[in-house]
Amino acid sequence: MKRTAKRLALPKPDYQKLIAYLREKYDYVLMAAFLLIGMVVGALLAQNPDHVTQNGISSIITGYSAERSSQTFGATFISSMQSVLPFFIAVLLSGVFALGPLVVPLMLMFRGLGVGLAMGYLYSGYGFQGFLYSLVMILPQAFLSAVLLIVLARDAVRLSARLAAVFFPSGKTEMLWPSFRVYCVRAGALFLMLCASSLLDSLLT
């Protein structure tokens, strides 16, 4: 029995490697933190909504559910894209402006705020049923789009910071075209992944 217990013993997690990995990917962690802050704030605001806000959110969610159940596949795909595409475009364009490092975190927090409000209201208003609804209808697409936005936001902040450095007197002069070209290629790949996630969301609905 002792030998069996030793064989079944799971290895202890190496927290030092995990911390080192998070430090190496600090820019992704920072972008994810902005998104999570928005989600937490949205979830907290949804716990005690006023009567007008509660009725408004309830009617939006009810209408959304009814439309999803009666929509065609193409309409569902477009609806899924529309929920995240404005944020994708806003973050993408922020990468070519010097103020991108200030705008991108706001876009991430605003996106997280909307997701947190929807999920928080469903849980506070409908309990476990609302949680299951969020788990099936909101969370999969929200998670996939959040990952793509975090990657794009990290690239946008980096390119924007390089662009802003050119305008400082002590900034180093560098060719931005290679970085911009890589940025466009990566953004194109992320957009295709976004389309694929919306397609998957439409198939599962």
Backbone as numpy.savetxt, mean C-alpha at the origin, in Angstrom:
# Nx Ny Nz CAx CAy CAz Cx Cy Cz
11.79 -40.94 23.66 10.98 -39.73 23.66 11.83 -38.48 23.66
12.94 -38.52 24.38 13.81 -37.35 24.42 14.42 -37.07 23.06
14.85 -38.14 22.37 15.42 -37.96 21.04 14.39 -37.37 20.09
13.15 -37.86 20.17 12.09 -37.34 19.32 11.85 -35.86 19.60
11.86 -35.50 20.86 11.66 -34.10 21.23 12.77 -33.23 20.68
13.99 -33.74 20.68 15.10 -32.97 20.15 14.98 -32.80 18.64
14.53 -33.84 17.97 14.38 -33.77 16.52 13.29 -32.79 16.11
12.22 -32.72 16.93 11.10 -31.86 16.60 11.30 -30.42 17.06
12.39 -30.17 17.77 12.63 -28.82 18.27 12.90 -27.88 17.11
12.18 -26.77 17.09 12.34 -25.79 16.02 13.54 -24.88 16.32
14.25 -24.48 15.27 15.39 -23.59 15.49 14.92 -22.22 15.97
15.69 -21.64 16.84 15.35 -20.32 17.36 15.59 -19.25 16.28
14.67 -18.29 16.18 14.85 -17.23 15.17 16.08 -16.37 15.49
16.79 -16.02 14.45 17.98 -15.19 14.60 17.57 -13.72 14.46
17.35 -13.08 15.60 16.87 -11.70 15.59 17.93 -10.73 15.08
19.19 -11.07 15.28 20.26 -10.18 14.80 20.26 -10.10 13.28
20.04 -11.24 12.63 19.97 -11.23 11.17 18.75 -10.46 10.69
17.64 -10.62 11.42 16.43 -9.89 11.06 16.62 -8.39 11.19
17.25 -7.96 12.28 17.51 -6.53 12.48 18.46 -6.00 11.42
19.48 -6.80 11.09 20.43 -6.38 10.06 19.74 -6.25 8.71
18.82 -7.17 8.43 18.09 -7.12 7.15 17.18 -5.89 7.09
16.51 -5.59 8.20 15.63 -4.43 8.23 16.43 -3.13 8.10
17.62 -3.11 8.68 18.47 -1.92 8.53 18.91 -1.76 7.09
19.21 -2.88 6.43 19.62 -2.82 5.04 18.49 -2.33 4.14
17.25 -2.70 4.49 16.08 -2.31 3.71 15.31 -1.19 4.42
16.04 -0.28 5.05 15.40 0.75 5.86 14.45 1.63 5.06
14.76 1.86 3.76 13.91 2.73 2.95 12.55 2.08 2.70
12.55 0.77 2.46 11.27 0.07 2.32 10.49 0.07 3.65
11.21 -0.14 4.73 10.57 -0.16 6.06 9.95 1.20 6.36
10.64 2.28 5.99 10.14 3.62 6.24 8.87 3.90 5.44
8.86 3.48 4.16 7.67 3.67 3.34 6.50 2.87 3.89
6.79 1.63 4.32 5.73 0.80 4.91 5.20 1.42 6.19
6.07 2.07 6.95 5.65 2.70 8.22 4.66 3.83 7.96
4.89 4.63 6.93 3.96 5.71 6.60 2.58 5.14 6.24
2.58 4.06 5.47 1.32 3.43 5.10 0.59 2.87 6.32
1.34 2.22 7.20 0.74 1.65 8.40 0.21 2.73 9.35
0.92 3.85 9.42 0.44 4.96 10.26 -0.92 5.43 9.78
-1.07 5.56 8.46 -2.37 5.95 7.90 -3.45 4.94 8.22
-3.11 3.65 8.13 -4.10 2.61 8.42 -4.52 2.64 9.89
-3.56 2.82 10.78 -3.87 2.87 12.21 -4.75 4.07 12.53
-4.41 5.23 11.97 -5.22 6.44 12.20 -6.63 6.23 11.66
-6.73 5.65 10.46 -8.05 5.39 9.88 -8.87 4.43 10.72
-8.23 3.37 11.21 -8.94 2.39 12.05 -9.41 3.02 13.35
-8.59 3.91 13.93 -8.98 4.58 15.17 -10.13 5.56 14.94
-10.09 6.27 13.83 -11.17 7.21 13.52 -12.48 6.49 13.26
-12.39 5.26 12.77 -13.61 4.50 12.45 -14.28 3.91 13.69
-13.62 3.95 14.83 -14.19 3.34 16.03 -15.37 4.14 16.58
-15.30 5.47 16.47 -16.37 6.32 17.00 -16.79 7.37 15.97
-17.34 6.94 14.83 -17.75 7.92 13.82 -19.04 8.62 14.23
-19.23 9.86 13.77 -20.49 10.53 14.04 -21.59 9.93 13.16
-22.80 10.37 13.39 -23.95 9.75 12.70 -23.87 9.95 11.19
-23.50 11.15 10.76 -23.43 11.45 9.33 -22.35 10.60 8.65
-21.18 10.57 9.30 -20.08 9.78 8.72 -20.42 8.30 8.67
-21.06 7.80 9.73 -21.42 6.39 9.78 -22.39 6.03 8.67
-23.40 6.87 8.46 -24.36 6.61 7.40 -23.71 6.71 6.03
-22.79 7.66 5.89 -22.11 7.82 4.60 -21.26 6.62 4.26
-20.46 6.16 5.22 -19.60 5.00 4.99 -20.44 3.75 4.76
-21.53 3.62 5.51 -22.39 2.45 5.36 -23.00 2.39 3.97
-23.47 3.53 3.48 -24.08 3.55 2.14 -23.04 3.28 1.06
-21.82 3.76 1.26 -20.76 3.51 0.28 -20.42 2.03 0.21
-20.26 1.41 1.38 -19.91 -0.01 1.42 -21.04 -0.88 0.89
-22.29 -0.52 1.25 -23.44 -1.29 0.74 -23.54 -1.18 -0.76
-23.38 0.04 -1.28 -23.42 0.22 -2.73 -22.28 -0.47 -3.42
-21.11 -0.44 -2.78 -19.94 -1.12 -3.36 -20.17 -2.63 -3.46
-20.74 -3.21 -2.41 -20.99 -4.66 -2.40 -22.03 -5.02 -3.46
-23.07 -4.19 -3.58 -24.11 -4.48 -4.57 -23.57 -4.38 -5.99
-22.74 -3.38 -6.24 -22.17 -3.21 -7.57 -21.24 -4.36 -7.92
-20.42 -4.77 -6.97 -19.47 -5.85 -7.22 -20.18 -7.16 -7.56
-21.32 -7.39 -6.92 -22.03 -8.64 -7.17 -22.73 -8.66 -8.51
-23.03 -7.48 -9.08 -23.76 -7.42 -10.34 -22.91 -6.95 -11.51
-21.69 -6.54 -11.27 -20.83 -6.03 -12.33 -20.32 -7.14 -13.23
-20.00 -6.74 -14.46 -19.31 -7.67 -15.35 -17.85 -7.77 -14.94
-17.14 -8.73 -15.54 -15.73 -8.92 -15.19 -14.91 -7.67 -15.53
-15.16 -7.08 -16.69 -14.42 -5.89 -17.10 -14.67 -4.71 -16.19
-15.93 -4.53 -15.79 -16.27 -3.42 -14.90 -15.64 -3.61 -13.52
-15.59 -4.86 -13.06 -14.96 -5.14 -11.78 -13.47 -4.87 -11.83
-12.84 -5.22 -12.95 -11.41 -4.98 -13.13 -11.12 -3.48 -13.10
-11.93 -2.71 -13.82 -11.74 -1.26 -13.85 -11.95 -0.66 -12.47
-12.97 -1.14 -11.76 -13.24 -0.64 -10.40 -12.08 -0.95 -9.47
-11.50 -2.13 -9.60 -10.36 -2.51 -8.77 -9.15 -1.64 -9.06
-8.94 -1.34 -10.34 -7.81 -0.48 -10.72 -8.01 0.94 -10.22
-9.24 1.43 -10.29 -9.51 2.81 -9.90 -9.28 3.08 -8.43
-9.35 2.03 -7.62 -9.17 2.22 -6.18 -7.73 2.55 -5.79
-6.77 2.17 -6.64 -5.36 2.37 -6.29 -4.60 3.15 -7.36
-5.12 3.21 -8.58 -4.40 3.86 -9.68 -4.10 5.33 -9.42
-5.03 6.13 -8.85 -4.69 7.54 -8.57 -3.48 7.68 -7.65
-3.37 6.83 -6.65 -2.21 6.88 -5.75 -0.95 6.44 -6.49
-1.07 5.44 -7.34 0.08 4.97 -8.11 0.61 6.08 -9.00
-0.29 6.77 -9.69 0.12 7.87 -10.59 0.72 9.03 -9.79
0.10 9.36 -8.65 0.60 10.46 -7.83 2.00 10.19 -7.32
2.25 8.97 -6.85 3.59 8.61 -6.37 4.57 8.58 -7.54
4.13 8.07 -8.67 4.99 8.00 -9.85 5.45 9.39 -10.28
4.52 10.34 -10.35 4.86 11.70 -10.77 5.69 12.43 -9.72
5.51 12.06 -8.46 6.30 12.70 -7.39 7.78 12.42 -7.53
8.12 11.33 -8.20 9.52 10.98 -8.38 10.29 11.93 -9.26
9.59 12.70 -10.09 10.27 13.63 -11.01 10.16 15.07 -10.52
9.78 15.27 -9.26 9.72 16.59 -8.66 10.62 16.64 -7.44
11.19 17.81 -7.19 12.13 17.96 -6.09 11.46 17.78 -4.73
10.15 18.02 -4.66 9.43 17.90 -3.39 8.87 16.50 -3.19
9.28 15.56 -4.00 8.80 14.19 -3.90 8.96 13.57 -2.52
10.11 13.75 -1.84 10.27 13.16 -0.50 9.25 13.65 0.52
8.61 14.79 0.25 7.57 15.29 1.15 6.18 14.82 0.71
5.98 14.70 -0.59 4.67 14.35 -1.11 4.40 12.86 -0.98
5.40 12.03 -1.26 5.22 10.57 -1.27 4.71 10.03 0.08
5.32 10.41 1.21 4.79 9.92 2.49 3.34 10.31 2.73
2.94 11.52 2.28 1.55 11.95 2.44 0.62 11.07 1.62
1.04 10.71 0.40 0.23 9.83 -0.45 0.06 8.46 0.19
1.12 7.95 0.77 1.06 6.63 1.42 0.15 6.67 2.64
0.26 7.72 3.45 -0.58 7.82 4.63 -2.04 8.01 4.25
-2.29 8.75 3.19 -3.66 8.97 2.75 -4.28 7.67 2.24
-3.49 6.88 1.51 -3.96 5.58 1.05 -4.24 4.66 2.25
-3.33 4.64 3.20 -3.54 3.83 4.39 -4.74 4.28 5.20
-4.98 5.60 5.21 -6.13 6.15 5.93 -7.43 5.60 5.38
-7.55 5.55 4.05 -8.77 5.04 3.43 -9.00 3.57 3.73
-7.93 2.77 3.63 -8.05 1.34 3.92 -8.39 1.11 5.39
-7.72 1.86 6.28 -7.98 1.73 7.71 -9.40 2.12 8.08
-9.92 3.19 7.46 -11.30 3.61 7.72 -12.29 2.52 7.33
-12.10 1.97 6.12 -13.04 0.96 5.62 -13.01 -0.29 6.51
-11.81 -0.79 6.80 -11.71 -2.01 7.59 -12.12 -1.78 9.03
-11.76 -0.63 9.60 -12.13 -0.33 10.97 -13.63 -0.17 11.14
-14.27 0.47 10.18 -15.72 0.63 10.28 -16.42 -0.71 10.15
-15.97 -1.55 9.24 -16.60 -2.87 9.07 -16.49 -3.69 10.34
-15.33 -3.62 10.98 -15.15 -4.40 12.22 -15.98 -3.84 13.36
-15.98 -2.51 13.52 -16.72 -1.90 14.63 -18.23 -1.97 14.42
-18.67 -1.97 13.16 -20.10 -1.98 12.89 -20.71 -3.36 12.74
-19.92 -4.31 12.25 -20.46 -5.64 11.96 -19.74 -6.76 12.69
-18.76 -6.42 13.51 -18.09 -7.43 14.31 -17.32 -8.44 13.48
-17.48 -9.71 13.82 -16.73 -10.77 13.15 -17.10 -10.89 11.68
-18.35 -10.64 11.34 -18.76 -10.67 9.94 -18.06 -9.58 9.14
-17.93 -8.41 9.74 -17.21 -7.34 9.08 -15.74 -7.66 8.90
-15.18 -8.35 9.91 -13.78 -8.77 9.80 -13.59 -9.76 8.65
-14.52 -10.74 8.54 -14.43 -11.70 7.45 -14.60 -11.03 6.08
-15.51 -10.07 6.03 -15.70 -9.34 4.77 -14.43 -8.60 4.38
-13.80 -7.94 5.35 -12.54 -7.23 5.08 -11.46 -8.19 4.64
-11.43 -9.36 5.29 -10.41 -10.35 5.00 -10.52 -10.87 3.57
-11.74 -10.99 3.08 -11.96 -11.58 1.75 -12.01 -10.51 0.66
-12.70 -9.41 0.93 -12.98 -8.43 -0.13 -11.99 -7.27 -0.19
-11.41 -6.89 0.93 -10.57 -5.69 0.96 -9.08 -6.01 1.11
-8.77 -6.89 2.07 -7.37 -7.10 2.44 -6.49 -7.66 1.32
-6.92 -8.65 0.52 -6.02 -9.18 -0.52 -5.54 -8.12 -1.50
-6.47 -7.38 -2.09 -6.10 -6.34 -3.04 -5.35 -5.21 -2.35
-5.77 -4.86 -1.13 -5.10 -3.78 -0.40 -3.65 -4.16 -0.09
-3.42 -5.42 0.27 -2.06 -5.86 0.60 -1.18 -5.85 -0.64
-1.66 -6.40 -1.74 -0.86 -6.45 -2.96 -0.55 -5.05 -3.48
-1.56 -4.20 -3.50 -1.34 -2.83 -3.97 -0.42 -2.06 -3.03
-0.49 -2.36 -1.73 0.38 -1.69 -0.76 1.84 -2.05 -1.00
2.12 -3.31 -1.28 3.49 -3.74 -1.57 4.02 -3.01 -2.80
3.20 -2.94 -3.84 3.62 -2.27 -5.08 3.83 -0.78 -4.85
2.95 -0.15 -4.07 3.11 1.27 -3.78 4.35 1.55 -2.95
4.66 0.65 -2.03 5.86 0.83 -1.19 7.12 0.78 -2.05
7.18 -0.18 -2.96 8.35 -0.29 -3.85 8.45 0.95 -4.74
7.33 1.37 -5.32 7.34 2.55 -6.18 7.70 3.80 -5.38
7.17 3.92 -4.16 7.46 5.08 -3.32 8.94 5.17 -2.99
9.55 4.04 -2.71 10.99 4.03 -2.41 11.78 4.52 -3.62
11.43 4.04 -4.81 12.12 4.47 -6.02 11.88 5.96 -6.30
10.64 6.42 -6.06 10.29 7.81 -6.31 11.06 8.75 -5.39
11.18 8.39 -4.13 11.91 9.23 -3.17 13.38 9.30 -3.53
13.95 8.18 -3.95 15.37 8.17 -4.33 15.63 9.06 -5.54
14.80 8.91 -6.57 14.99 9.73 -7.77 14.75 11.20 -7.47
13.72 11.49 -6.68 13.42 12.87 -6.33 14.54 13.50 -5.51
15.13 12.72 -4.61 16.24 13.24 -3.80 17.44 13.57 -4.67
17.72 12.73 -5.67 18.82 13.02 -6.60 18.53 14.28 -7.41
17.27 14.43 -7.80 16.89 15.62 -8.55 17.01 16.87 -7.69
16.59 16.78 -6.43 16.68 17.93 -5.53 18.13 18.30 -5.24
19.02 17.31 -5.18 20.43 17.57 -4.88 21.09 18.42 -5.95
20.58 18.35 -7.17 21.17 19.12 -8.27 20.99 20.62 -8.04
19.91 21.02 -7.36 19.60 22.43 -7.18 20.35 23.05 -6.01
20.97 22.23 -5.17 21.76 22.77 -4.07 23.14 23.18 -4.56
23.67 24.30 -4.06 25.00 24.75 -4.51 26.09 23.71 -4.26
25.98 23.00 -3.14 27.00 22.02 -2.82 26.69 20.63 -3.38
25.59 20.53 -4.11 25.18 19.24 -4.64 26.09 18.79 -5.78
26.22 17.49 -5.91 27.05 16.94 -6.97 26.26 16.88 -8.28
26.92 17.29 -9.35 26.29 17.21 -10.65 26.38 15.78 -11.17
25.25 15.21 -11.53 25.25 13.85 -12.03 24.22 13.71 -13.14
24.44 12.73 -13.97 23.51 12.46 -15.06 22.30 11.72 -14.51
21.14 12.33 -14.65 19.93 11.74 -14.11 19.20 10.85 -15.11
19.59 10.93 -16.39 18.88 10.14 -17.38 18.95 8.64 -17.13
20.11 8.06 -16.82 20.14 6.61 -16.54 19.23 6.23 -15.37
19.24 7.05 -14.31 18.38 6.76 -13.17 16.90 6.89 -13.54
16.59 7.89 -14.35 15.20 8.08 -14.79 14.74 6.93 -15.66
15.62 6.44 -16.51 15.26 5.32 -17.39 14.99 4.06 -16.57
15.83 3.80 -15.59 15.60 2.65 -14.71 14.30 2.82 -13.92
14.05 4.04 -13.49 12.83 4.34 -12.75 11.59 4.05 -13.58
11.61 4.44 -14.85 10.47 4.21 -15.74 10.27 2.71 -16.00
11.37 1.99 -16.17 11.27 0.55 -16.43 10.68 -0.17 -15.21
11.18 0.18 -14.03 10.67 -0.45 -12.80 9.21 -0.07 -12.57
8.86 1.19 -12.85 7.47 1.62 -12.68 6.56 0.89 -13.65
7.04 0.66 -14.87 6.25 -0.10 -15.83 6.01 -1.53 -15.37
7.04 -2.14 -14.83 6.90 -3.50 -14.31 5.92 -3.54 -13.13
5.99 -2.54 -12.26 5.07 -2.47 -11.12 3.63 -2.24 -11.59
3.48 -1.47 -12.66 2.13 -1.24 -13.19 1.54 -2.53 -13.74
2.35 -3.32 -14.42 1.88 -4.61 -14.92 1.48 -5.53 -13.76
2.27 -5.48 -12.68 1.92 -6.28 -11.49 0.62 -5.78 -10.87
0.41 -4.46 -10.91 -0.83 -3.90 -10.39 -2.03 -4.39 -11.21
-1.85 -4.42 -12.53 -2.91 -4.94 -13.40 -3.19 -6.41 -13.09
-2.11 -7.17 -12.85 -2.28 -8.59 -12.54 -3.02 -8.77 -11.21
-2.71 -7.93 -10.22 -3.40 -8.06 -8.93 -4.87 -7.67 -9.06
-5.17 -6.66 -9.87 -6.57 -6.29 -10.10 -7.30 -7.38 -10.87
-6.60 -8.03 -11.80 -7.19 -9.14 -12.53 -7.52 -10.29 -11.58
-6.59 -10.57 -10.68 -6.83 -11.63 -9.69 -7.99 -11.26 -8.77
-8.05 -10.00 -8.38 -9.14 -9.53 -7.53 -10.49 -9.69 -8.24
-10.51 -9.43 -9.54 -11.75 -9.57 -10.30 -12.16 -11.03 -10.44
-11.19 -11.90 -10.59 -11.50 -13.33 -10.72 -12.03 -13.92 -9.42
-11.54 -13.42 -8.29 -11.95 -13.97 -7.00 -13.23 -13.37 -6.48
-13.68 -12.29 -7.10 -14.90 -11.62 -6.63 -16.15 -12.34 -7.15
